[in-house]
Amino acid sequence: DAGVIQSPRHEVTEMGQEVTLRCKPISGHDYLFWYRQTMMRGLELLIYFNNNVPIDDSGMPEDRFSAKMPNASFSTLKIQPSEPRDSAVYFCASSSAPTGHYEQFFGPGTRLTVL
Amino acid sequence: GQQLNQSPQSMFIQEGEDVSMNCTSSSIFNTWLWYKQDPGEGPVLLIALYKAGELTSNGRLTAQFGITRKDSFLNISASIPSDVGIYFCAGPIIQGAQKLVFGQGTRLTINP
């Protein structure tokens, strides 16, 4: 079975440019999560969706960040305009855990470098 | 907010040695998850614990849910080179909500 798929795996861009990260969750999973990982702050949850609806976006750093989930098999995280401090590894994860369970399955990540 | 503290932050061991690491919180958790992250990859779920006192194994890995519900332990027996990586504990911030908090990780390095 295919796991969580993310693209691109690496992205290098210049400050001020728009960046779009893509994620395909595991088929049948109804939760989708976007995380950011840096050395300083570790793994941070940015936003998560349930059945394509954003549930909690309190981790989104600022208005430059936006996320969408137009259907059950696709989500995007957009940064516009990008800044050097956005450089990090961005992970998408999905889950379909029954009540009281919390297992999340991560994609391979997108390493973003903003010059 | 809730935080998970992992100890040690890093470990340097010889191949074949056993490994022990732990995760503690000032708050009670009803679920503990242990993940491993290889370089350049996403975290992979190793073990999930749902009951205080529970001891669960996955091959050479054994994890325990502390009876106080404020800690969890992960042991690796007879370490091999592929055990190298960062080990994270995680738990739900709010019981019933899918939002997880992660520890800062324990980085394991193995000398062959």
XYZ file of C-alpha atoms in Angstrom:
227
model
C 0.000 0.000 0.000
C 1.238 3.495 -0.808
C 2.071 5.672 2.155
C 1.670 9.426 2.394
C 3.091 11.038 -0.730
C 4.645 14.492 -0.696
C 6.036 16.625 -3.481
C 8.448 18.067 -4.156
C 11.019 16.369 -1.890
C 13.304 19.372 -2.118
C 12.534 22.988 -2.944
C 14.958 25.856 -3.203
C 13.521 29.286 -3.812
C 14.310 32.921 -3.377
C 12.845 35.180 -0.751
C 9.552 36.650 -1.861
C 8.589 33.778 -4.124
C 5.464 31.696 -3.676
C 5.974 28.097 -2.571
C 3.401 25.307 -2.824
C 3.868 21.986 -1.083
C 1.673 19.043 -1.970
C 0.414 16.013 -0.110
C -1.566 12.904 -0.950
C -2.755 11.132 2.219
C -3.166 7.402 2.618
C -6.367 6.314 0.912
C -9.249 6.063 3.365
C -7.670 8.277 6.000
C -9.935 11.085 7.148
C -7.412 13.218 9.027
C -4.570 15.156 7.427
C -1.874 17.082 9.286
C 0.818 19.546 8.214
C 3.940 19.799 10.410
C 7.121 21.826 10.259
C 10.426 20.541 11.653
C 13.421 22.702 12.532
C 16.417 22.135 14.767
C 15.368 24.945 17.074
C 11.669 24.170 17.469
C 11.416 20.456 16.668
C 8.175 19.125 15.183
C 5.376 21.678 15.195
C 1.807 21.086 14.080
C 0.710 23.810 11.682
C -2.827 22.775 10.783
C -5.004 19.702 10.549
C -8.087 18.704 8.604
C -10.868 16.212 9.244
C -12.931 15.121 6.257
C -11.355 17.959 4.228
C -12.412 20.626 6.744
C -9.751 22.594 8.656
C -10.161 21.852 12.361
C -7.269 23.676 14.002
C -4.960 26.169 12.310
C -3.585 27.712 15.485
C -0.080 26.556 14.567
C 0.041 28.436 11.281
C 2.742 31.040 11.905
C 1.196 33.963 10.050
C -0.995 35.003 7.162
C 1.724 34.155 4.673
C 0.857 30.507 5.268
C -2.315 28.926 3.938
C -3.496 25.346 3.536
C -6.277 23.788 1.527
C -7.771 20.350 1.134
C -10.049 20.410 -1.909
C -10.755 16.669 -1.725
C -9.954 13.588 0.331
C -6.843 12.723 -1.647
C -5.035 16.044 -1.943
C -3.840 18.933 0.186
C -1.568 21.909 -0.355
C 0.414 24.155 1.950
C 1.259 27.501 0.405
C 3.697 30.161 1.582
C 3.403 33.552 -0.072
C 5.700 35.428 0.093
C 8.396 33.088 1.386
C 11.112 34.258 3.785
C 14.463 32.707 4.769
C 13.083 31.851 8.230
C 10.561 29.542 6.544
C 13.417 27.182 5.680
C 12.557 23.848 7.297
C 11.344 20.351 6.556
C 7.581 20.219 6.094
C 5.788 16.958 6.773
C 2.329 15.827 5.898
C 0.744 13.050 7.962
C -2.575 11.255 7.816
C -4.603 9.056 10.113
C -7.824 7.126 10.351
C -7.632 6.133 13.963
C -10.703 4.850 15.727
C -12.032 6.738 18.725
C -9.404 6.956 21.431
C -6.532 6.149 19.086
C -4.040 8.641 17.671
C -1.641 6.912 15.312
C -0.462 9.238 12.542
C 1.512 8.199 9.476
C 4.045 10.612 8.036
C 5.203 11.313 4.515
C 8.888 11.668 3.596
C 8.789 15.454 3.907
C 9.669 18.425 1.726
C 12.936 20.165 2.545
C 12.415 23.857 1.836
C 15.293 26.294 1.510
C 14.503 29.970 1.059
C 17.509 32.021 0.003
C 0.881 23.999 27.266
C 1.716 20.361 27.608
C 5.316 19.435 26.944
C 7.130 16.153 26.625
C 10.722 15.960 27.816
C 12.924 13.231 26.417
C 16.082 11.930 28.011
C 18.818 11.603 27.068
C 19.005 14.075 24.190
C 21.681 11.979 22.518
C 23.332 8.606 22.996
C 26.558 7.164 21.623
C 26.778 3.413 22.042
C 28.562 0.363 20.695
C 26.791 -2.074 18.420
C 25.229 -4.852 20.445
C 24.527 -2.744 23.512
C 21.069 -2.275 24.955
C 19.477 1.201 24.855
C 17.086 2.865 27.263
C 15.383 6.217 26.838
C 12.438 7.909 28.455
C 9.808 10.566 28.006
C 8.227 12.531 30.830
C 5.480 15.064 31.230
C 4.129 17.219 34.027
C 0.622 16.308 32.822
C -1.132 12.978 32.604
C -1.245 11.331 29.191
C -3.642 8.542 28.285
C -1.736 7.577 25.167
C 1.950 7.339 24.353
C 3.344 6.929 20.855
C 6.950 6.209 19.940
C 8.312 7.163 16.527
C 11.689 6.763 14.832
C 13.031 9.153 12.217
C 15.804 8.116 9.850
C 17.928 10.848 8.254
C 16.060 12.506 5.394
C 12.820 10.657 6.106
C 9.604 11.190 8.008
C 8.913 9.741 11.461
C 7.745 6.126 11.458
C 5.442 4.813 14.165
C 7.088 2.084 16.258
C 4.769 1.424 19.175
C 1.496 2.792 20.573
C 0.572 2.460 24.257
C -2.932 2.992 25.613
C -3.013 1.631 29.155
C -1.062 2.575 32.275
C 1.470 -0.125 33.054
C 1.216 -1.601 29.560
C 4.365 -3.215 28.177
C 4.462 -3.694 24.417
C 7.171 -5.156 22.200
C 7.951 -4.777 18.521
C 10.890 -7.017 17.703
C 13.897 -5.821 19.697
C 11.967 -2.756 20.857
C 9.976 -2.676 24.069
C 7.988 0.289 25.330
C 6.249 0.797 28.642
C 3.447 3.114 29.713
C 4.411 4.413 33.167
C 1.956 3.701 35.963
C 1.794 7.388 36.914
C 0.728 8.102 33.312
C 3.298 10.893 33.256
C 6.093 8.922 31.635
C 6.968 6.262 29.103
C 10.097 4.266 28.353
C 11.584 2.757 25.213
C 14.217 0.040 25.284
C 16.152 -1.402 22.366
C 17.970 -4.660 22.910
C 21.151 -5.737 21.103
C 21.428 -2.581 19.004
C 22.387 -2.830 15.330
C 23.548 -0.112 12.906
C 20.078 0.410 11.424
C 18.807 1.524 14.844
C 20.579 4.832 14.257
C 18.165 7.744 14.104
C 16.076 10.057 16.243
C 13.429 8.593 18.518
C 10.402 10.715 19.401
C 7.672 10.225 21.943
C 4.278 11.806 21.333
C 0.888 12.054 22.931
C -2.469 13.766 22.417
C -2.604 17.325 23.719
C -6.270 16.911 24.521
C -7.813 13.509 25.004
C -10.234 12.897 22.182
C -8.653 15.437 19.811
C -6.219 14.243 17.155
C -3.616 16.925 17.899
C -0.294 15.436 19.080
C 2.583 16.984 20.991
C 6.059 15.612 20.308
C 9.135 15.419 22.498
C 12.370 16.937 21.257
C 13.798 13.538 20.431
C 16.665 11.266 21.472
C 19.393 10.981 18.836
C 20.979 7.520 18.781
C 24.427 6.989 17.269
C 25.986 3.522 17.088
C 29.671 2.765 16.715
C 30.199 -0.487 14.808
